[in-house]
Coordinates of N, CA and C in Angstrom, one line a residue:
M1 N 28.4 8.2 5.4 CA 28.9 9.3 4.5 C 28.3 10.6 4.9
S2 N 29.0 11.7 4.8 CA 28.4 13.0 5.1 C 27.7 13.5 3.8
D3 N 26.9 14.6 4.0 CA 26.2 15.2 2.9 C 27.1 15.7 1.8
I4 N 28.3 16.2 2.2 CA 29.3 16.7 1.2 C 29.8 15.5 0.4
E5 N 30.0 14.4 0.9 CA 30.5 13.2 0.2 C 29.5 12.7 -0.8
Q6 N 28.2 12.8 -0.5 CA 27.2 12.3 -1.3 C 26.8 13.2 -2.5
H7 N 27.2 14.4 -2.4 CA 26.9 15.4 -3.5 C 27.6 15.0 -4.8
S8 N 26.9 15.0 -5.9 CA 27.6 14.7 -7.2 C 27.1 15.7 -8.2
V9 N 27.8 15.7 -9.4 CA 27.5 16.6 -10.4 C 26.0 16.4 -10.9
L10 N 25.5 15.2 -10.8 CA 24.1 14.9 -11.2 C 23.1 15.6 -10.4
D11 N 23.5 16.0 -9.1 CA 22.6 16.8 -8.3 C 22.5 18.2 -8.8
E12 N 23.4 18.6 -9.6 CA 23.4 20.0 -10.1 C 22.5 20.2 -11.4
L13 N 22.2 19.0 -12.0 CA 21.4 19.1 -13.3 C 20.0 19.6 -13.0
P14 N 19.5 20.5 -13.8 CA 18.1 20.9 -13.7 C 17.2 19.7 -14.1
G15 N 16.1 19.5 -13.4 CA 15.2 18.4 -13.8 C 15.6 17.1 -13.3
D16 N 15.1 16.1 -13.9 CA 15.4 14.7 -13.4 C 16.4 14.0 -14.2
L17 N 17.1 13.0 -13.7 CA 18.1 12.3 -14.4 C 17.6 11.7 -15.7
M18 N 16.4 11.2 -15.7 CA 15.8 10.5 -16.9 C 15.7 11.5 -18.0
I19 N 15.3 12.8 -17.8 CA 15.2 13.7 -18.9 C 16.6 13.9 -19.5
W20 N 17.6 13.9 -18.7 CA 19.0 14.0 -19.2 C 19.4 12.8 -20.0
V21 N 19.0 11.6 -19.6 CA 19.3 10.4 -20.4 C 18.6 10.6 -21.7
L22 N 17.4 11.0 -21.7 CA 16.7 11.2 -23.0 C 17.4 12.3 -23.9
I23 N 17.7 13.4 -23.3 CA 18.3 14.5 -24.0 C 19.7 14.1 -24.6
V24 N 20.5 13.4 -23.8 CA 21.8 13.0 -24.3 C 21.6 12.0 -25.4
S25 N 20.6 11.0 -25.3 CA 20.4 10.0 -26.3 C 19.9 10.7 -27.6
E26 N 19.1 11.7 -27.5 CA 18.6 12.4 -28.7 C 19.7 13.2 -29.3
L27 N 20.5 13.8 -28.5 CA 21.7 14.6 -29.1 C 22.6 13.6 -29.8
L28 N 22.8 12.4 -29.3 CA 23.7 11.5 -30.0 C 23.1 11.0 -31.3
V29 N 21.7 10.8 -31.4 CA 21.1 10.5 -32.6 C 21.2 11.6 -33.6
F30 N 20.9 12.8 -33.2 CA 21.1 13.9 -34.2 C 22.6 14.1 -34.6
G31 N 23.5 13.9 -33.6 CA 24.9 14.1 -33.9 C 25.3 13.0 -34.9
A32 N 24.8 11.8 -34.8 CA 25.1 10.8 -35.8 C 24.6 11.1 -37.2
G33 N 23.4 11.7 -37.2 CA 22.8 12.1 -38.5 C 23.6 13.2 -39.1
L34 N 24.0 14.2 -38.3 CA 24.9 15.3 -38.9 C 26.2 14.8 -39.3
A35 N 26.8 13.8 -38.6 CA 28.1 13.3 -39.0 C 28.0 12.5 -40.3
A36 N 26.9 11.8 -40.4 CA 26.7 11.0 -41.7 C 26.5 12.0 -42.8
F37 N 25.7 13.1 -42.6 CA 25.5 14.2 -43.6 C 26.8 14.7 -44.0
M38 N 27.7 15.1 -43.1 CA 29.0 15.6 -43.4 C 29.9 14.6 -44.2
A39 N 29.8 13.4 -43.8 CA 30.6 12.4 -44.4 C 30.2 12.2 -45.9
V40 N 28.9 12.1 -46.1 CA 28.4 12.0 -47.5 C 28.7 13.3 -48.3
R41 N 28.6 14.4 -47.6 CA 28.9 15.7 -48.3 C 30.3 15.7 -48.9
I42 N 31.2 15.1 -48.2 CA 32.6 15.1 -48.7 C 32.7 14.3 -50.0
T43 N 31.8 13.4 -50.2 CA 31.9 12.6 -51.5 C 31.4 13.4 -52.7
D44 N 30.6 14.4 -52.5 CA 30.1 15.2 -53.6 C 29.8 16.6 -53.2
P45 N 30.8 17.4 -52.8 CA 30.5 18.8 -52.3 C 29.8 19.7 -53.3
A46 N 30.1 19.5 -54.6 CA 29.4 20.4 -55.6 C 27.9 20.1 -55.6
M47 N 27.5 18.8 -55.6 CA 26.1 18.5 -55.6 C 25.4 19.1 -54.3
F48 N 26.1 18.9 -53.2 CA 25.5 19.4 -51.9 C 25.4 20.9 -52.0
A49 N 26.4 21.6 -52.5 CA 26.3 23.1 -52.6 C 25.2 23.5 -53.5
E50 N 25.1 22.8 -54.6 CA 24.0 23.2 -55.6 C 22.6 22.9 -55.0
A51 N 22.5 21.8 -54.3 CA 21.2 21.5 -53.7 C 20.9 22.4 -52.6
Q52 N 21.9 22.8 -51.8 CA 21.7 23.8 -50.7 C 21.1 25.1 -51.2
D53 N 21.5 25.5 -52.5 CA 21.0 26.7 -53.0 C 19.5 26.8 -53.2
H54 N 18.9 25.6 -53.2 CA 17.4 25.5 -53.4 C 16.7 25.7 -52.0
L55 N 17.4 25.8 -50.9 CA 16.8 26.0 -49.6 C 16.5 27.4 -49.4
N56 N 15.5 27.6 -48.5 CA 15.1 29.0 -48.1 C 15.8 29.4 -46.9
R57 N 16.9 30.0 -47.0 CA 17.7 30.4 -45.9 C 17.0 31.5 -45.0
A58 N 16.3 32.3 -45.6 CA 15.6 33.4 -44.8 C 14.5 32.7 -43.9
A59 N 13.8 31.7 -44.4 CA 12.8 31.0 -43.6 C 13.5 30.3 -42.5
A60 N 14.6 29.6 -42.8 CA 15.4 28.9 -41.8 C 15.9 29.8 -40.7
G61 N 16.4 31.0 -41.2 CA 16.9 32.0 -40.2 C 15.8 32.5 -39.3
A62 N 14.6 32.8 -39.9 CA 13.4 33.2 -39.1 C 13.1 32.1 -38.1
N63 N 13.1 30.8 -38.5 CA 12.8 29.7 -37.6 C 13.9 29.6 -36.5
T64 N 15.1 30.0 -36.8 CA 16.1 30.0 -35.7 C 15.7 31.0 -34.7
A65 N 15.4 32.2 -35.1 CA 15.0 33.3 -34.2 C 13.8 32.9 -33.4
I66 N 12.8 32.2 -34.1 CA 11.6 31.8 -33.4 C 11.9 30.8 -32.3
L67 N 12.7 29.8 -32.6 CA 13.0 28.8 -31.6 C 13.9 29.3 -30.4
V68 N 14.8 30.2 -30.7 CA 15.6 30.8 -29.7 C 14.8 31.6 -28.7
T69 N 13.9 32.4 -29.3 CA 12.9 33.2 -28.5 C 12.0 32.3 -27.7
S70 N 11.5 31.3 -28.3 CA 10.7 30.3 -27.6 C 11.4 29.7 -26.4
G71 N 12.7 29.3 -26.6 CA 13.5 28.8 -25.5 C 13.7 29.8 -24.4
F72 N 13.9 31.0 -24.8 CA 14.0 32.1 -23.7 C 12.8 32.2 -22.9
L73 N 11.6 32.1 -23.6 CA 10.3 32.3 -22.9 C 10.1 31.1 -21.9
A74 N 10.5 29.9 -22.4 CA 10.4 28.7 -21.5 C 11.3 28.8 -20.2
A75 N 12.5 29.4 -20.4 CA 13.3 29.6 -19.3 C 12.8 30.7 -18.4
K76 N 12.2 31.7 -19.0 CA 11.6 32.8 -18.2 C 10.4 32.3 -17.4
A77 N 9.7 31.3 -18.0 CA 8.5 30.8 -17.3 C 8.9 30.1 -16.0
L78 N 10.0 29.4 -16.0 CA 10.5 28.8 -14.8 C 10.8 29.9 -13.7
R79 N 11.5 30.9 -14.1 CA 11.9 32.0 -13.2 C 10.6 32.6 -12.6
L80 N 9.6 32.9 -13.5 CA 8.4 33.5 -13.0 C 7.6 32.5 -12.1
R81 N 7.6 31.3 -12.4 CA 6.9 30.3 -11.5 C 7.6 30.2 -10.1
E82 N 8.9 30.2 -10.1 CA 9.7 30.2 -8.9 C 9.4 31.5 -8.1
A83 N 9.1 32.6 -8.8 CA 8.8 33.9 -8.1 C 7.3 34.0 -7.8
A84 N 6.6 32.9 -7.9 CA 5.1 32.8 -7.5 C 4.3 33.6 -8.5
Q85 N 4.7 33.8 -9.7 CA 4.0 34.5 -10.7 C 3.4 33.5 -11.7
R86 N 2.5 32.7 -11.2 CA 2.0 31.5 -11.9 C 1.3 31.8 -13.2
A87 N 0.4 32.8 -13.2 CA -0.3 33.2 -14.5 C 0.7 33.6 -15.6
K88 N 1.7 34.4 -15.2 CA 2.7 34.9 -16.2 C 3.5 33.7 -16.7
A89 N 3.9 32.8 -15.8 CA 4.7 31.6 -16.2 C 3.9 30.8 -17.2
R90 N 2.6 30.6 -16.9 CA 1.8 29.8 -17.8 C 1.7 30.5 -19.2
L91 N 1.5 31.8 -19.2 CA 1.5 32.6 -20.4 C 2.7 32.4 -21.2
M92 N 3.9 32.5 -20.5 CA 5.2 32.3 -21.2 C 5.3 30.9 -21.9
L93 N 4.8 29.9 -21.2 CA 4.8 28.5 -21.7 C 3.9 28.4 -23.0
V94 N 2.7 29.0 -22.9 CA 1.8 29.0 -24.0 C 2.4 29.7 -25.2
I95 N 2.9 30.9 -25.0 CA 3.6 31.7 -26.1 C 4.7 30.9 -26.7
A96 N 5.5 30.2 -25.8 CA 6.6 29.4 -26.3 C 6.1 28.3 -27.2
A97 N 5.0 27.7 -26.8 CA 4.4 26.6 -27.6 C 3.8 27.2 -28.9
V98 N 3.2 28.3 -28.9 CA 2.7 29.0 -30.1 C 3.8 29.3 -31.0
L99 N 5.0 29.7 -30.5 CA 6.1 29.9 -31.4 C 6.6 28.6 -32.0
G100 N 6.5 27.5 -31.3 CA 6.8 26.2 -31.8 C 5.9 25.9 -33.0
V101 N 4.6 26.2 -32.9 CA 3.7 26.0 -34.0 C 4.1 26.9 -35.2
A102 N 4.5 28.1 -34.9 CA 4.9 29.0 -36.0 C 6.2 28.4 -36.7
F103 N 7.1 27.8 -35.9 CA 8.2 27.2 -36.5 C 7.7 26.1 -37.5
L104 N 6.8 25.2 -37.0 CA 6.3 24.1 -37.8 C 5.6 24.7 -39.1
W105 N 4.9 25.8 -39.0 CA 4.2 26.3 -40.1 C 5.2 26.8 -41.2
I106 N 6.2 27.4 -40.7 CA 7.2 27.9 -41.7 C 7.9 26.7 -42.3
K107 N 8.2 25.6 -41.6 CA 8.8 24.4 -42.1 C 7.9 23.8 -43.1
V108 N 6.6 23.7 -42.8 CA 5.6 23.2 -43.8 C 5.6 24.0 -45.1
L109 N 5.7 25.3 -45.0 CA 5.7 26.2 -46.2 C 7.0 25.9 -47.0
E110 N 8.1 25.7 -46.3 CA 9.4 25.3 -47.0 C 9.2 24.0 -47.7
Y111 N 8.6 23.0 -47.0 CA 8.4 21.7 -47.6 C 7.5 21.8 -48.9
R112 N 6.5 22.6 -48.7 CA 5.5 22.7 -49.9 C 6.2 23.4 -51.1
A113 N 7.1 24.4 -50.8 CA 7.8 25.0 -51.9 C 8.8 24.0 -52.5
D114 N 9.4 23.2 -51.7 CA 10.3 22.2 -52.3 C 9.5 21.2 -53.1
A115 N 8.4 20.8 -52.7 CA 7.6 19.8 -53.4 C 7.1 20.4 -54.7
A116 N 6.7 21.7 -54.7 CA 6.3 22.4 -55.9 C 7.4 22.5 -56.9
A117 N 8.7 22.5 -56.4 CA 9.8 22.6 -57.3 C 10.3 21.2 -57.7
G118 N 9.6 20.2 -57.3 CA 9.9 18.8 -57.7 C 11.0 18.2 -56.8
I119 N 11.3 18.8 -55.7 CA 12.3 18.3 -54.8 C 11.6 17.4 -53.7
N120 N 12.2 16.2 -53.6 CA 11.6 15.3 -52.5 C 12.8 14.5 -51.9
I121 N 12.5 13.6 -51.1 CA 13.5 12.8 -50.3 C 14.4 12.0 -51.2
D122 N 13.9 11.7 -52.4 CA 14.6 10.9 -53.4 C 15.4 11.7 -54.4
T123 N 15.3 13.0 -54.3 CA 16.0 13.9 -55.3 C 17.5 13.6 -55.4
N124 N 18.2 13.6 -54.3 CA 19.6 13.3 -54.2 C 19.9 13.1 -52.7
A125 N 21.2 12.8 -52.4 CA 21.6 12.5 -51.0 C 21.4 13.7 -50.1
F126 N 21.7 14.9 -50.6 CA 21.5 16.1 -49.8 C 20.0 16.1 -49.3
F127 N 19.1 16.0 -50.2 CA 17.7 16.1 -49.8 C 17.2 14.9 -49.0
T128 N 17.8 13.8 -49.2 CA 17.5 12.7 -48.3 C 17.8 13.0 -46.8
F129 N 19.0 13.5 -46.6 CA 19.4 14.0 -45.3 C 18.6 15.2 -44.8
Y130 N 18.4 16.1 -45.7 CA 17.6 17.3 -45.4 C 16.3 16.9 -44.8
Y131 N 15.5 16.1 -45.5 CA 14.2 15.7 -45.1 C 14.2 14.8 -43.8
L132 N 15.2 13.9 -43.8 CA 15.3 13.1 -42.6 C 15.6 13.9 -41.3
L133 N 16.6 14.7 -41.4 CA 17.1 15.5 -40.2 C 16.1 16.5 -39.8
T134 N 15.6 17.3 -40.8 CA 14.6 18.4 -40.4 C 13.2 17.8 -40.1
G135 N 12.9 16.7 -40.7 CA 11.6 16.0 -40.3 C 11.7 15.4 -38.9
F136 N 12.8 14.8 -38.6 CA 13.0 14.2 -37.3 C 13.0 15.3 -36.2
H137 N 13.6 16.4 -36.6 CA 13.6 17.6 -35.7 C 12.1 18.1 -35.5
A138 N 11.4 18.2 -36.6 CA 10.0 18.7 -36.6 C 9.2 17.8 -35.6
A139 N 9.4 16.5 -35.7 CA 8.7 15.6 -34.8 C 9.0 15.9 -33.3
H140 N 10.3 16.3 -33.1 CA 10.6 16.7 -31.7 C 10.0 18.1 -31.3
V141 N 9.8 18.9 -32.3 CA 9.1 20.2 -32.1 C 7.7 19.9 -31.6
V142 N 7.0 19.0 -32.4 CA 5.7 18.6 -32.0 C 5.6 18.1 -30.6
A143 N 6.5 17.2 -30.2 CA 6.6 16.6 -28.9 C 6.8 17.8 -27.9
G144 N 7.7 18.7 -28.2 CA 8.1 19.8 -27.3 C 6.9 20.7 -27.1
I145 N 6.1 21.0 -28.1 CA 4.9 21.8 -28.0 C 3.9 21.1 -27.0
L146 N 3.7 19.8 -27.2 CA 2.8 19.1 -26.3 C 3.3 19.2 -24.8
I147 N 4.6 19.0 -24.7 CA 5.2 19.1 -23.3 C 5.1 20.4 -22.7
L148 N 5.3 21.5 -23.5 CA 5.2 22.9 -23.0 C 3.7 23.1 -22.6
L149 N 2.8 22.7 -23.3 CA 1.4 22.8 -23.0 C 1.0 22.0 -21.7
L150 N 1.6 20.8 -21.7 CA 1.3 20.0 -20.5 C 1.8 20.6 -19.2
V151 N 3.1 21.1 -19.3 CA 3.6 21.7 -18.1 C 3.0 23.1 -17.8
A152 N 2.4 23.7 -18.8 CA 1.6 25.0 -18.5 C 0.4 24.6 -17.7
W153 N -0.2 23.4 -18.0 CA -1.3 23.0 -17.2 C -0.9 22.5 -15.9
R154 N 0.1 21.6 -15.8 CA 0.6 21.0 -14.5 C 1.9 21.7 -14.2
D155 N 1.8 23.0 -13.7 CA 2.9 23.9 -13.7 C 3.7 24.0 -12.4
A156 N 4.0 22.8 -11.8 CA 4.9 22.8 -10.7 C 6.3 23.2 -11.3
P157 N 7.1 23.9 -10.5 CA 8.4 24.3 -11.0 C 9.2 23.2 -11.5
R158 N 9.2 22.0 -10.9 CA 10.0 20.9 -11.3 C 9.5 20.5 -12.7
N159 N 8.2 20.5 -13.0 CA 7.7 20.1 -14.3 C 8.1 21.1 -15.4
I160 N 8.1 22.4 -15.0 CA 8.5 23.4 -16.0 C 10.0 23.2 -16.3
E161 N 10.8 22.9 -15.2 CA 12.2 22.8 -15.4 C 12.5 21.6 -16.4
V162 N 11.8 20.5 -16.2 CA 12.0 19.3 -17.1 C 11.5 19.7 -18.5
G163 N 10.3 20.3 -18.6 CA 9.8 20.6 -19.9 C 10.7 21.6 -20.7
A164 N 11.2 22.6 -19.9 CA 12.1 23.6 -20.5 C 13.4 22.9 -21.0
A165 N 13.9 22.0 -20.2 CA 15.2 21.3 -20.6 C 15.0 20.5 -21.9
F166 N 13.8 19.9 -22.1 CA 13.6 19.2 -23.3 C 13.5 20.2 -24.5
W167 N 12.8 21.3 -24.2 CA 12.6 22.3 -25.3 C 14.0 23.0 -25.6
H168 N 14.9 23.1 -24.7 CA 16.2 23.6 -25.0 C 17.0 22.7 -25.8
M169 N 16.8 21.4 -25.6 CA 17.4 20.4 -26.5 C 16.9 20.6 -27.9
V170 N 15.6 20.8 -28.1 CA 15.1 21.0 -29.4 C 15.7 22.3 -30.0
D171 N 15.8 23.3 -29.3 CA 16.5 24.6 -29.7 C 17.9 24.3 -30.2
L172 N 18.7 23.6 -29.3 CA 20.1 23.3 -29.6 C 20.2 22.5 -30.8
V173 N 19.4 21.5 -31.0 CA 19.5 20.7 -32.3 C 19.3 21.6 -33.5
W174 N 18.3 22.5 -33.4 CA 18.1 23.4 -34.6 C 19.3 24.3 -34.8
V175 N 19.8 24.8 -33.7 CA 20.9 25.7 -33.8 C 22.1 25.0 -34.5
L176 N 22.2 23.7 -34.3 CA 23.2 22.9 -35.0 C 22.8 22.6 -36.4
L177 N 21.6 22.2 -36.6 CA 21.1 21.8 -38.0 C 21.2 23.0 -39.0
F178 N 20.7 24.2 -38.5 CA 20.6 25.3 -39.4 C 21.9 25.7 -40.1
P179 N 23.1 25.9 -39.4 CA 24.3 26.2 -40.1 C 24.8 25.0 -41.0
V180 N 24.7 23.8 -40.5 CA 25.3 22.7 -41.2 C 24.5 22.5 -42.5
I181 N 23.2 22.5 -42.4 CA 22.3 22.2 -43.6 C 22.2 23.4 -44.5
Y182 N 22.0 24.6 -43.9 CA 21.6 25.8 -44.7 C 22.8 26.6 -45.1
L183 N 23.9 26.6 -44.3 CA 24.9 27.6 -44.5 C 26.3 27.1 -44.9
L184 N 26.7 26.0 -44.3 CA 28.0 25.5 -44.4 C 28.3 25.1 -45.9
R185 N 29.4 25.6 -46.4 CA 29.8 25.3 -47.8 C 31.0 24.4 -47.8

């Protein structure tokens, strides 16, 4: 076979095939969770709308801006590393990770305010899904922060590419969770 015949779409993916297997599987899990959320929402839209009014949309909007900015910095880190600007690339990765920590801090403040208002995972179906989906996402943010710091330390371009791909999955999931949980009526 010639080189042209052996070329496939998988060769065009950034990073390794296994990171894409992980990303796709995670997106499927989050997609199933969002589909279940929407299916249950149909059974009691008034309760879901009333429960949604207890959420802090401003905090969630700020978290959206934080994660999108963090994703931009992770992508910028790869470009900087490819341009042999290693120190700047590492700095972008560390700042991206710090923004991930800021996201988690805001999420913790949200959870604390909910708890102070007597809202927990057992309050109703909306909050069961809210805590499960946002908590599972927060666990991915923690993993992403660790990955960003690891690739800042072991900063080969391929490592940064794989780490940034995972971080972009975390961004994408939040960009889907935010409107469905906080805004959709």
